[in-house]
Amino acid sequence: MATLVMKFGGTSVGNADALGKAANIVLEQAHAWDRLAVVVSAMSGVTDALIQGARTAASGDGQTYQAIFSELQARHQHAVNELFSSEGDRSDLLVTVDQILGEFATLCHSVYVLGEVTPRAMDAITSIGERIIARILASLLHQSGKGCRAVDATELIVTDAKFQNAAPRMDITRKRVPDRLLPMLNDGVIPVVTGFIGVTEEGVTTTLGRGGSDYTAAILSDCLDADEVWIWTDVDGVMTADPNLVPDARVIPVLSYSEVSEMAYFGAKVLHPKTIRPIIERGTPLWVKNTFHPASPGTRIVLDPQPVDGKIKAVTAIRGLSMVTVEGRGMLGVPGIAARTFSAVASQGVSVLMISQASSEQSICFVIPSSTVASIIQAIEEEMALELTRMDIDRVWSLDDVVIVTAVGAGLRSTPGIDALIFGALGHANINVIAIAQGSSECSLSLVLSAEDAAQAIKEIHQEVILSG
Ligand code: ADP
Ligand code: ASP
Ligand code: MG
């Protein structure tokens, strides 16, 4: 039984025209596969709007969320009116849209009255966009004569209670997904599942983190033992650089799981960083394809692309970062400084993006989101209070407005001298490198640069190392 899981992103369901294209793709693949499960995101921009509604309500603004309610209602109503010819389907869906968006308005009203929005309330609010679209796409497929059902992932994906960034409990989820979906799939019914959403064991809605519907598709693929996962988005595949920054970025035909994981982790928005984790064990092939050019081949992502070519394939960037340095001559050879530094960081619930240590052991540097820097420095200073008074540690300080620019490609492991090309490209442009780290998978090299150099660094690496490499 050949099983395919497909996910459609925000632009791919962003209006009536896109929804029509997505539906055609589903109908076409329904003929080619024994079993087909579909995952959907909210319409592009809807999750941002829901968050804005919740935040403004929490800050005492009782107007904005109501305006957002009206905008979202109009946008979804417009799509429904364009897509459905039968009066019955149309009016049923319009009632559904009003009902679900009504929950948004009610929740925001409570947030407004309370004057705060908890992560739990935020998840209830941000799940709304996906819930609406799953119903619209399912009805659209139904209208085309295909057996189809909208399924809320709250029936399928059980997570921990870390709201806004919940982790799936695969032990339970691996049982629930086939229990719920296999009867449908075996009857030729296509489930249209809400991406991004999960549920605690107690039944409270959670979300998997921004961009998390890619991850939903990968989780379902694991639980259904799917043969392939296709991610439908608004670009022709995973590209050599962010096409918004580098207009001549090209589609990469084949990538390994490690390469695409590094790209996603270090800022390529096209795939959620956790997507690879559930599929790597089974070696399920993953494709990234364009809803608006379904005929173009897209990017194929597999365990071990053959042959391994010795190139840098992509360059990515993450912005909004600070580099924290713990330094002091008295640190030399003192055991445990690094461990205590990072446990102080962990105590703040912050994960470190990159670490580099000077070989003399007189300093440790690491990179974190700038929004967390004040609490991190305070936590380290408290942890190292004694060392600071003894002046074993001289200071804990941050360099703000930095970016991590990462070059990705298995060639870093296999081709001597490739690092030199990267540094050469930056040297020609007079760009100063603040710190360096090589990824543990050996297929990425990350550089900390000043934020003002980021755009040029990406262009230079793309031009000199990727296009001419
Ligand atoms: P979706 O809603 O389909 O999940 P996203 O906006 O999350 O779409 O991701 C797709 C977008 O990622 C593209 O439109 C592009 O602007 C951006 N992007 C950033 N880096 C890359 C890259 N290296 N390759 C492809 N797209 C990228
Ligand atoms: N709609 C969610 C978001 O905007 C999930 C996703 O797009 O994958 O983050
Ligand atoms: Mg996305």
Short mmCIF file of C-alpha atoms and ligand atoms in Angstrom, two decimals:
data_model
loop_
_atom_site.label_atom_id
_atom_site.label_comp_id
_atom_site.label_asym_id
_atom_site.label_seq_id
_atom_site.Cartn_x
_atom_site.Cartn_y
_atom_site.Cartn_z
CA MET A 1 0.00 0.00 0.00
CA ALA A 2 1.73 3.18 -1.15
CA THR A 3 1.09 6.07 1.23
CA LEU A 4 1.75 9.77 0.60
CA VAL A 5 1.51 12.65 3.07
CA MET A 6 1.26 16.12 1.51
CA LYS A 7 1.34 19.47 3.26
CA PHE A 8 0.17 22.78 1.82
CA GLY A 9 1.69 25.96 3.28
CA GLY A 10 0.12 29.37 3.90
CA THR A 11 0.43 30.85 0.40
CA SER A 12 -0.71 27.55 -1.12
CA VAL A 13 -4.07 27.99 0.65
CA GLY A 14 -3.90 31.81 0.82
CA ASN A 15 -6.91 32.58 -1.42
CA ALA A 16 -9.53 30.93 -3.59
CA ASP A 17 -7.20 30.58 -6.56
CA ALA A 18 -4.46 28.90 -4.50
CA LEU A 19 -6.97 26.64 -2.74
CA GLY A 20 -8.24 25.57 -6.16
CA LYS A 21 -4.70 24.70 -7.24
CA ALA A 22 -4.06 22.78 -4.02
CA ALA A 23 -7.31 20.84 -4.51
CA ASN A 24 -6.32 19.92 -8.07
CA ILE A 25 -2.97 18.61 -6.84
CA VAL A 26 -4.70 16.50 -4.20
CA LEU A 27 -7.20 15.09 -6.72
CA GLU A 28 -4.41 14.21 -9.12
CA GLN A 29 -2.31 12.43 -6.50
CA ALA A 30 -5.35 10.65 -5.11
CA HIS A 31 -5.32 8.54 -8.29
CA ALA A 32 -1.63 7.74 -8.02
CA TRP A 33 -1.44 6.60 -4.38
CA ASP A 34 -3.32 3.97 -2.39
CA ARG A 35 -3.51 6.23 0.63
CA LEU A 36 -3.24 10.01 0.75
CA ALA A 37 -3.25 12.25 3.83
CA VAL A 38 -3.21 16.04 3.55
CA VAL A 39 -1.94 18.60 6.09
CA VAL A 40 -2.78 22.30 5.86
CA SER A 41 -1.48 25.56 7.29
CA ALA A 42 -3.57 28.61 7.94
CA MET A 43 -3.85 31.13 5.08
CA SER A 44 -0.64 33.16 4.85
CA GLY A 45 -0.59 35.99 7.38
CA VAL A 46 -3.51 34.62 9.41
CA THR A 47 -1.43 33.22 12.29
CA ASP A 48 0.42 36.57 12.54
CA ALA A 49 -2.93 38.38 12.65
CA LEU A 50 -4.28 36.06 15.37
CA ILE A 51 -1.17 36.67 17.47
CA GLN A 52 -1.48 40.40 16.98
CA GLY A 53 -5.11 40.25 18.08
CA ALA A 54 -4.17 38.40 21.27
CA ARG A 55 -1.24 40.68 22.09
CA THR A 56 -3.12 43.91 21.57
CA ALA A 57 -6.04 42.60 23.63
CA ALA A 58 -3.61 41.72 26.45
CA SER A 59 -2.24 45.23 26.40
CA GLY A 60 -5.66 46.76 26.96
CA ASP A 61 -6.61 47.48 23.35
CA GLY A 62 -10.18 46.34 22.85
CA GLN A 63 -10.45 47.51 19.21
CA THR A 64 -7.69 45.84 17.23
CA TYR A 65 -8.79 42.25 17.76
CA GLN A 66 -12.27 43.18 16.60
CA ALA A 67 -10.88 44.76 13.46
CA ILE A 68 -8.79 41.62 12.90
CA PHE A 69 -11.88 39.48 13.40
CA SER A 70 -13.66 41.42 10.65
CA GLU A 71 -10.68 41.21 8.27
CA LEU A 72 -10.28 37.47 8.78
CA GLN A 73 -13.99 36.93 8.40
CA ALA A 74 -14.04 38.87 5.12
CA ARG A 75 -10.98 37.05 3.78
CA HIS A 76 -12.32 33.57 4.51
CA GLN A 77 -15.84 34.46 3.37
CA HIS A 78 -14.47 35.77 0.10
CA ALA A 79 -12.60 32.50 -0.54
CA VAL A 80 -15.68 30.44 0.31
CA ASN A 81 -17.95 32.55 -1.92
CA GLU A 82 -15.55 32.19 -4.85
CA LEU A 83 -15.03 28.46 -4.44
CA PHE A 84 -18.44 26.99 -3.75
CA SER A 85 -21.20 26.89 -6.30
CA SER A 86 -23.74 24.97 -4.23
CA GLU A 87 -25.74 27.21 -1.92
CA GLY A 88 -25.87 24.49 0.76
CA ASP A 89 -22.08 23.92 0.94
CA ARG A 90 -21.45 27.62 0.90
CA SER A 91 -23.80 28.53 3.70
CA ASP A 92 -22.62 25.58 5.84
CA LEU A 93 -19.04 26.74 5.49
CA LEU A 94 -19.87 30.36 6.18
CA VAL A 95 -21.49 29.26 9.44
CA THR A 96 -18.37 27.23 10.29
CA VAL A 97 -16.08 30.19 9.55
CA ASP A 98 -18.21 32.42 11.79
CA GLN A 99 -18.28 29.84 14.56
CA ILE A 100 -14.52 29.28 14.66
CA LEU A 101 -13.68 32.95 14.29
CA GLY A 102 -16.26 33.63 17.01
CA GLU A 103 -14.02 31.59 19.32
CA PHE A 104 -11.17 33.93 18.44
CA ALA A 105 -13.25 36.96 19.38
CA THR A 106 -14.40 35.34 22.64
CA LEU A 107 -10.89 34.30 23.62
CA CYS A 108 -9.49 37.75 22.81
CA HIS A 109 -12.24 39.34 24.86
CA SER A 110 -11.20 37.22 27.86
CA VAL A 111 -7.57 38.15 27.28
CA TYR A 112 -8.60 41.80 27.16
CA VAL A 113 -10.52 41.52 30.44
CA LEU A 114 -7.69 39.64 32.17
CA GLY A 115 -5.00 41.92 30.76
CA GLU A 116 -2.66 39.05 29.96
CA VAL A 117 -2.30 36.26 27.46
CA THR A 118 -0.86 33.01 28.73
CA PRO A 119 1.01 30.66 26.36
CA ARG A 120 -1.91 28.26 26.75
CA ALA A 121 -4.43 30.89 25.65
CA MET A 122 -2.12 31.86 22.80
CA ASP A 123 -2.21 28.28 21.50
CA ALA A 124 -6.00 28.17 21.63
CA ILE A 125 -6.03 31.43 19.67
CA THR A 126 -3.34 30.59 17.09
CA SER A 127 -4.87 27.20 16.25
CA ILE A 128 -7.86 28.91 14.69
CA GLY A 129 -6.42 29.57 11.21
CA GLU A 130 -5.62 25.91 10.55
CA ARG A 131 -8.99 24.75 11.86
CA ILE A 132 -10.83 26.92 9.34
CA ILE A 133 -8.72 26.00 6.31
CA ALA A 134 -8.90 22.24 6.96
CA ARG A 135 -12.67 22.52 6.73
CA ILE A 136 -12.63 24.69 3.61
CA LEU A 137 -10.22 22.41 1.72
CA ALA A 138 -12.06 19.26 2.82
CA SER A 139 -15.37 20.67 1.54
CA LEU A 140 -13.74 21.75 -1.69
CA LEU A 141 -12.45 18.23 -2.33
CA HIS A 142 -15.82 16.87 -1.37
CA GLN A 143 -17.46 19.18 -3.91
CA SER A 144 -15.18 17.62 -6.54
CA GLY A 145 -16.60 14.21 -5.66
CA LYS A 146 -13.75 12.95 -3.53
CA GLY A 147 -14.31 11.26 -0.16
CA CYS A 148 -12.69 13.61 2.26
CA ARG A 149 -12.86 14.67 5.90
CA ALA A 150 -11.41 17.55 7.95
CA VAL A 151 -9.57 16.22 11.00
CA ASP A 152 -8.31 18.35 13.89
CA ALA A 153 -4.81 17.29 14.90
CA THR A 154 -6.07 17.51 18.50
CA GLU A 155 -7.49 14.06 17.76
CA LEU A 156 -4.12 12.78 16.61
CA ILE A 157 -0.97 14.44 17.91
CA VAL A 158 -0.44 14.25 21.67
CA THR A 159 2.26 16.57 22.98
CA ASP A 160 3.81 17.74 26.22
CA ALA A 161 2.38 20.89 27.80
CA LYS A 162 5.10 23.24 26.55
CA PHE A 163 2.64 25.63 24.96
CA GLN A 164 3.75 27.42 21.77
CA ASN A 165 6.61 24.97 21.26
CA ALA A 166 5.17 21.61 22.22
CA ALA A 167 7.00 18.34 21.57
CA PRO A 168 5.02 15.33 20.38
CA ARG A 169 4.69 12.31 22.66
CA MET A 170 5.37 9.80 19.95
CA ASP A 171 4.53 6.79 22.11
CA ILE A 172 0.88 7.88 22.30
CA THR A 173 0.73 9.62 18.92
CA ARG A 174 1.97 6.51 17.07
CA LYS A 175 -1.11 4.71 18.31
CA ARG A 176 -3.68 7.49 17.88
CA VAL A 177 -2.85 8.43 14.31
CA PRO A 178 -3.39 4.97 12.75
CA ASP A 179 -6.39 4.30 15.01
CA ARG A 180 -8.08 7.42 13.74
CA LEU A 181 -6.77 7.74 10.17
CA LEU A 182 -6.34 4.20 8.86
CA PRO A 183 -10.06 3.42 8.74
CA MET A 184 -10.53 6.53 6.58
CA LEU A 185 -7.48 5.91 4.42
CA ASN A 186 -8.46 2.29 3.83
CA ASP A 187 -11.88 3.49 2.66
CA GLY A 188 -10.24 5.85 0.17
CA VAL A 189 -11.24 8.88 2.24
CA ILE A 190 -8.64 11.70 2.35
CA PRO A 191 -8.14 13.20 5.80
CA VAL A 192 -7.35 16.94 5.69
CA VAL A 193 -5.48 17.49 8.93
CA THR A 194 -4.78 20.80 10.66
CA GLY A 195 -1.02 21.42 10.69
CA PHE A 196 0.80 23.13 13.58
CA ILE A 197 -1.59 21.89 16.29
CA GLY A 198 -1.38 19.24 19.00
CA VAL A 199 -3.07 18.41 22.26
CA THR A 200 -1.91 17.53 25.77
CA GLU A 201 -2.92 14.25 27.34
CA GLU A 202 -5.49 16.26 29.30
CA GLY A 203 -7.02 17.52 26.07
CA VAL A 204 -5.68 21.09 26.00
CA THR A 205 -4.71 22.51 22.59
CA THR A 206 -0.98 23.11 21.99
CA THR A 207 1.05 24.26 18.98
CA LEU A 208 4.34 22.94 17.66
CA GLY A 209 6.07 26.30 17.11
CA ARG A 210 5.86 28.78 14.22
CA GLY A 211 6.04 27.13 10.85
CA GLY A 212 5.20 23.84 12.54
CA SER A 213 2.85 22.35 9.97
CA ASP A 214 5.83 20.90 8.07
CA TYR A 215 6.57 19.06 11.31
CA THR A 216 2.95 17.84 11.49
CA ALA A 217 3.36 16.24 8.05
CA ALA A 218 6.56 14.52 9.15
CA ILE A 219 4.94 13.23 12.37
CA LEU A 220 1.98 11.81 10.43
CA SER A 221 4.35 10.24 7.93
CA ASP A 222 6.16 8.43 10.75
CA CYS A 223 2.90 7.23 12.30
CA LEU A 224 1.45 6.05 8.98
CA ASP A 225 4.73 4.58 7.74
CA ALA A 226 4.36 6.75 4.64
CA ASP A 227 6.43 6.17 1.52
CA GLU A 228 6.93 9.85 0.76
CA VAL A 229 6.23 13.32 2.17
CA TRP A 230 5.63 16.25 -0.18
CA ILE A 231 5.77 19.81 1.14
CA TRP A 232 3.93 22.18 -1.21
CA THR A 233 5.00 25.82 -0.88
CA ASP A 234 5.39 29.01 -2.93
CA VAL A 235 8.91 28.49 -4.32
CA ASP A 236 10.24 25.85 -6.71
CA GLY A 237 12.08 23.97 -3.96
CA VAL A 238 14.83 24.51 -1.42
CA MET A 239 17.08 27.17 -2.90
CA THR A 240 20.77 28.06 -2.70
CA ALA A 241 19.83 31.17 -0.65
CA ASP A 242 16.73 33.02 0.50
CA PRO A 243 15.30 34.24 -2.83
CA ASN A 244 14.18 37.44 -1.12
CA LEU A 245 17.82 38.32 -0.43
CA VAL A 246 19.52 36.77 -3.43
CA PRO A 247 17.47 37.17 -6.61
CA ASP A 248 19.65 34.71 -8.58
CA ALA A 249 19.26 31.93 -5.99
CA ARG A 250 18.65 28.56 -7.67
CA VAL A 251 16.68 25.48 -6.80
CA ILE A 252 18.79 22.67 -5.33
CA PRO A 253 17.70 19.39 -6.97
CA VAL A 254 18.89 17.00 -4.22
CA LEU A 255 19.88 17.45 -0.58
CA SER A 256 20.64 15.09 2.28
CA TYR A 257 18.64 15.12 5.50
CA SER A 258 21.69 16.54 7.31
CA GLU A 259 22.16 19.33 4.80
CA VAL A 260 18.53 20.44 4.88
CA SER A 261 18.42 20.17 8.68
CA GLU A 262 21.39 22.52 8.95
CA MET A 263 19.78 24.93 6.50
CA ALA A 264 16.48 24.92 8.40
CA TYR A 265 18.17 25.24 11.80
CA PHE A 266 20.27 28.15 10.57
CA GLY A 267 17.44 30.19 9.13
CA ALA A 268 16.08 28.80 5.83
CA LYS A 269 12.39 29.34 6.49
CA VAL A 270 11.29 26.94 3.76
CA LEU A 271 11.23 23.96 6.17
CA HIS A 272 10.61 23.78 9.92
CA PRO A 273 13.85 22.67 11.62
CA LYS A 274 12.23 19.67 13.33
CA THR A 275 10.74 18.24 10.12
CA ILE A 276 13.57 15.83 9.44
CA ARG A 277 13.63 14.21 12.87
CA PRO A 278 10.58 11.93 12.51
CA ILE A 279 11.41 10.82 8.98
CA ILE A 280 15.12 10.16 9.20
CA GLU A 281 14.84 6.75 10.85
CA ARG A 282 12.68 5.29 8.14
CA GLY A 283 14.59 7.17 5.44
CA THR A 284 11.33 8.48 3.97
CA PRO A 285 12.01 10.64 0.89
CA LEU A 286 10.86 14.24 1.34
CA TRP A 287 10.08 16.58 -1.56
CA VAL A 288 9.65 20.35 -1.53
CA LYS A 289 7.47 21.49 -4.44
CA ASN A 290 5.73 24.57 -5.75
CA THR A 291 1.91 24.63 -5.68
CA PHE A 292 2.00 27.29 -8.39
CA HIS A 293 4.37 25.27 -10.69
CA PRO A 294 3.43 21.71 -9.91
CA ALA A 295 5.22 20.44 -13.02
CA SER A 296 8.67 21.67 -11.92
CA PRO A 297 10.55 18.87 -10.18
CA GLY A 298 11.26 20.55 -6.82
CA THR A 299 13.88 19.42 -4.31
CA ARG A 300 14.31 15.80 -3.31
CA ILE A 301 15.65 15.20 0.20
CA VAL A 302 17.03 11.78 1.02
CA LEU A 303 19.42 10.13 3.46
CA ASP A 304 22.43 9.80 1.23
CA PRO A 305 22.28 11.47 -2.15
CA GLN A 306 24.51 9.65 -4.62
CA PRO A 307 26.96 10.70 -5.80
CA VAL A 308 28.08 13.03 -3.00
CA ASP A 309 29.21 16.18 -4.74
CA GLY A 310 31.91 18.29 -3.19
CA LYS A 311 30.12 21.59 -3.21
CA ILE A 312 28.70 24.18 -0.90
CA LYS A 313 25.04 24.01 -1.76
CA ALA A 314 23.44 26.85 0.18
CA VAL A 315 23.97 29.86 2.40
CA THR A 316 21.52 30.90 5.11
CA ALA A 317 21.30 33.56 7.82
CA ILE A 318 19.66 34.14 11.19
CA ARG A 319 19.25 37.69 12.42
CA GLY A 320 18.39 39.33 15.72
CA LEU A 321 21.21 37.68 17.66
CA SER A 322 23.75 38.62 20.32
CA MET A 323 27.06 36.99 21.13
CA VAL A 324 27.74 36.60 24.84
CA THR A 325 31.33 36.26 26.03
CA VAL A 326 32.44 34.99 29.43
CA GLU A 327 36.09 35.91 29.84
CA GLY A 328 38.85 36.03 32.40
CA ARG A 329 42.44 34.88 32.80
CA GLY A 330 41.53 32.94 35.93
CA MET A 331 39.32 30.63 33.84
CA LEU A 332 42.36 28.86 32.42
CA GLY A 333 42.13 25.19 33.25
CA VAL A 334 39.39 25.64 35.87
CA PRO A 335 37.08 22.67 35.36
CA GLY A 336 33.36 23.18 35.04
CA ILE A 337 33.18 26.79 33.90
CA ALA A 338 31.61 25.86 30.56
CA ALA A 339 29.18 23.43 32.19
CA ARG A 340 28.08 26.03 34.74
CA THR A 341 27.77 28.74 32.08
CA PHE A 342 25.49 26.60 29.94
CA SER A 343 23.40 25.36 32.83
CA ALA A 344 22.80 29.00 33.76
CA VAL A 345 21.68 29.58 30.15
CA ALA A 346 19.47 26.48 30.22
CA SER A 347 17.87 27.65 33.48
CA GLN A 348 16.38 30.53 31.47
CA GLY A 349 14.87 28.11 28.94
CA VAL A 350 17.02 29.51 26.15
CA SER A 351 18.78 27.33 23.61
CA VAL A 352 22.15 28.36 22.31
CA LEU A 353 22.52 28.59 18.53
CA MET A 354 26.28 28.35 18.34
CA ILE A 355 29.28 28.02 20.67
CA SER A 356 32.95 28.79 20.20
CA GLN A 357 35.73 28.67 22.77
CA ALA A 358 39.11 30.33 22.51
CA SER A 359 41.84 27.69 22.57
CA SER A 360 43.53 29.31 25.56
CA GLU A 361 40.31 28.64 27.52
CA GLN A 362 40.28 32.27 28.56
CA SER A 363 36.89 32.89 27.04
CA ILE A 364 33.71 31.14 26.04
CA CYS A 365 31.46 32.72 23.43
CA PHE A 366 27.98 31.71 22.43
CA VAL A 367 25.17 33.13 20.37
CA ILE A 368 21.56 33.57 21.52
CA PRO A 369 18.51 35.58 20.42
CA SER A 370 18.98 39.23 21.46
CA SER A 371 15.61 39.24 23.20
CA THR A 372 17.02 36.86 25.82
CA VAL A 373 20.38 38.50 26.44
CA ALA A 374 19.62 40.51 29.59
CA SER A 375 18.23 37.54 31.52
CA ILE A 376 21.09 35.31 30.38
CA ILE A 377 23.83 37.70 31.48
CA GLN A 378 22.13 38.11 34.85
CA ALA A 379 21.84 34.33 35.29
CA ILE A 380 25.52 33.80 34.47
CA GLU A 381 26.61 36.62 36.77
CA GLU A 382 24.63 35.06 39.61
CA GLU A 383 26.09 31.63 38.92
CA MET A 384 29.66 33.02 38.72
CA ALA A 385 29.34 35.56 41.56
CA LEU A 386 32.32 34.09 43.43
CA GLU A 387 34.55 33.88 40.36
CA LEU A 388 33.64 37.46 39.49
CA THR A 389 34.62 38.78 42.96
CA ARG A 390 37.85 36.80 42.83
CA MET A 391 38.41 38.16 39.33
CA ASP A 392 38.91 34.70 37.92
CA ILE A 393 36.24 35.86 35.52
CA ASP A 394 36.72 39.45 34.42
CA ARG A 395 33.40 40.05 32.75
CA VAL A 396 30.34 38.68 31.06
CA TRP A 397 29.33 40.85 28.14
CA SER A 398 27.38 40.83 24.93
CA LEU A 399 27.99 41.99 21.43
CA ASP A 400 24.59 42.87 19.97
CA ASP A 401 23.37 43.14 16.37
CA VAL A 402 25.14 40.07 15.11
CA VAL A 403 23.98 37.44 12.61
CA ILE A 404 24.96 33.86 11.97
CA VAL A 405 25.68 33.20 8.31
CA THR A 406 25.95 29.49 7.55
CA ALA A 407 27.35 27.74 4.49
CA VAL A 408 25.88 24.27 4.03
CA GLY A 409 27.02 21.34 1.91
CA ALA A 410 28.49 17.87 2.32
CA GLY A 411 31.47 19.28 0.40
CA LEU A 412 32.70 20.84 3.65
CA ARG A 413 33.48 17.33 4.84
CA SER A 414 34.84 15.93 1.61
CA THR A 415 36.61 18.77 -0.17
CA PRO A 416 39.82 20.24 1.26
CA GLY A 417 40.18 23.98 0.92
CA ILE A 418 36.50 24.76 0.66
CA ASP A 419 36.59 26.81 3.89
CA ALA A 420 39.31 28.93 2.32
CA LEU A 421 36.97 29.83 -0.53
CA ILE A 422 34.41 31.10 1.96
CA PHE A 423 36.92 33.17 3.90
CA GLY A 424 38.38 34.40 0.59
CA ALA A 425 34.97 35.60 -0.55
CA LEU A 426 34.48 37.53 2.71
CA GLY A 427 38.06 38.85 2.64
CA HIS A 428 37.59 40.34 -0.83
CA ALA A 429 34.62 42.24 0.49
CA ASN A 430 36.48 43.32 3.63
CA ILE A 431 34.02 41.59 5.90
CA ASN A 432 35.27 40.83 9.38
CA VAL A 433 34.45 37.41 10.87
CA ILE A 434 33.76 37.64 14.61
CA ALA A 435 33.56 33.90 15.45
CA ILE A 436 33.40 30.55 13.67
CA ALA A 437 31.91 27.14 14.37
CA GLN A 438 31.76 24.00 12.27
CA GLY A 439 28.54 22.01 12.57
CA SER A 440 28.83 18.64 14.25
CA SER A 441 27.43 16.98 11.14
CA GLU A 442 30.41 18.52 9.31
CA CYS A 443 28.19 19.76 6.57
CA SER A 444 27.88 23.33 7.82
CA LEU A 445 30.22 26.17 8.64
CA SER A 446 28.73 29.01 10.67
CA LEU A 447 30.18 32.49 10.94
CA VAL A 448 29.20 35.23 13.33
CA LEU A 449 29.20 38.57 11.54
CA SER A 450 28.05 42.07 12.29
CA ALA A 451 24.41 42.48 11.22
CA GLU A 452 25.33 45.26 8.82
CA ASP A 453 27.58 42.86 6.85
CA ALA A 454 25.01 40.08 6.55
CA ALA A 455 23.40 40.90 3.21
CA GLN A 456 26.71 41.43 1.48
CA ALA A 457 28.29 38.32 3.04
CA ILE A 458 25.42 36.19 1.76
CA LYS A 459 25.72 37.64 -1.73
CA GLU A 460 29.53 37.18 -1.81
CA ILE A 461 29.39 33.56 -0.62
CA HIS A 462 26.55 32.83 -3.01
CA GLN A 463 28.36 34.36 -5.98
CA GLU A 464 31.92 33.21 -5.34
CA VAL A 465 31.46 29.85 -3.65
CA ILE A 466 28.06 28.49 -4.72
CA LEU A 467 27.50 29.78 -8.25
CA SER A 468 31.16 29.58 -9.29
CA GLY A 469 31.97 26.56 -7.13
P1 ADP B 1 4.82 27.90 3.66
O1 ADP B 1 3.75 28.80 4.16
O2 ADP B 1 4.52 27.24 2.36
O3 ADP B 1 5.27 26.93 4.72
P2 ADP B 1 7.10 29.57 4.23
O4 ADP B 1 6.91 31.04 4.03
O5 ADP B 1 7.09 29.01 5.60
O6 ADP B 1 6.03 28.85 3.29
O7 ADP B 1 8.46 29.10 3.53
C1 ADP B 1 8.69 29.38 2.16
C2 ADP B 1 9.49 30.67 2.02
O8 ADP B 1 10.78 30.48 2.59
C3 ADP B 1 9.80 31.06 0.59
O9 ADP B 1 8.74 31.79 0.03
C4 ADP B 1 11.06 31.89 0.74
O10 ADP B 1 10.74 33.26 0.79
C5 ADP B 1 11.62 31.49 2.11
N1 ADP B 1 13.00 30.97 2.05
C6 ADP B 1 14.01 31.38 2.85
N2 ADP B 1 15.13 30.71 2.56
C7 ADP B 1 14.84 29.85 1.55
C8 ADP B 1 15.59 28.89 0.82
N3 ADP B 1 16.88 28.67 1.06
N4 ADP B 1 14.96 28.18 -0.14
C9 ADP B 1 13.65 28.39 -0.40
N5 ADP B 1 12.89 29.30 0.25
C10 ADP B 1 13.47 30.03 1.22
N1 ASP B 2 0.31 28.78 10.47
C1 ASP B 2 1.44 28.46 11.31
C2 ASP B 2 2.43 29.61 11.32
O1 ASP B 2 2.22 30.60 10.64
C3 ASP B 2 2.09 27.16 10.96
C4 ASP B 2 2.74 27.07 9.60
O2 ASP B 2 2.62 27.99 8.79
O3 ASP B 2 3.41 26.05 9.34
O4 ASP B 2 3.39 29.56 12.03
MG MG B 3 6.41 27.22 6.47
#
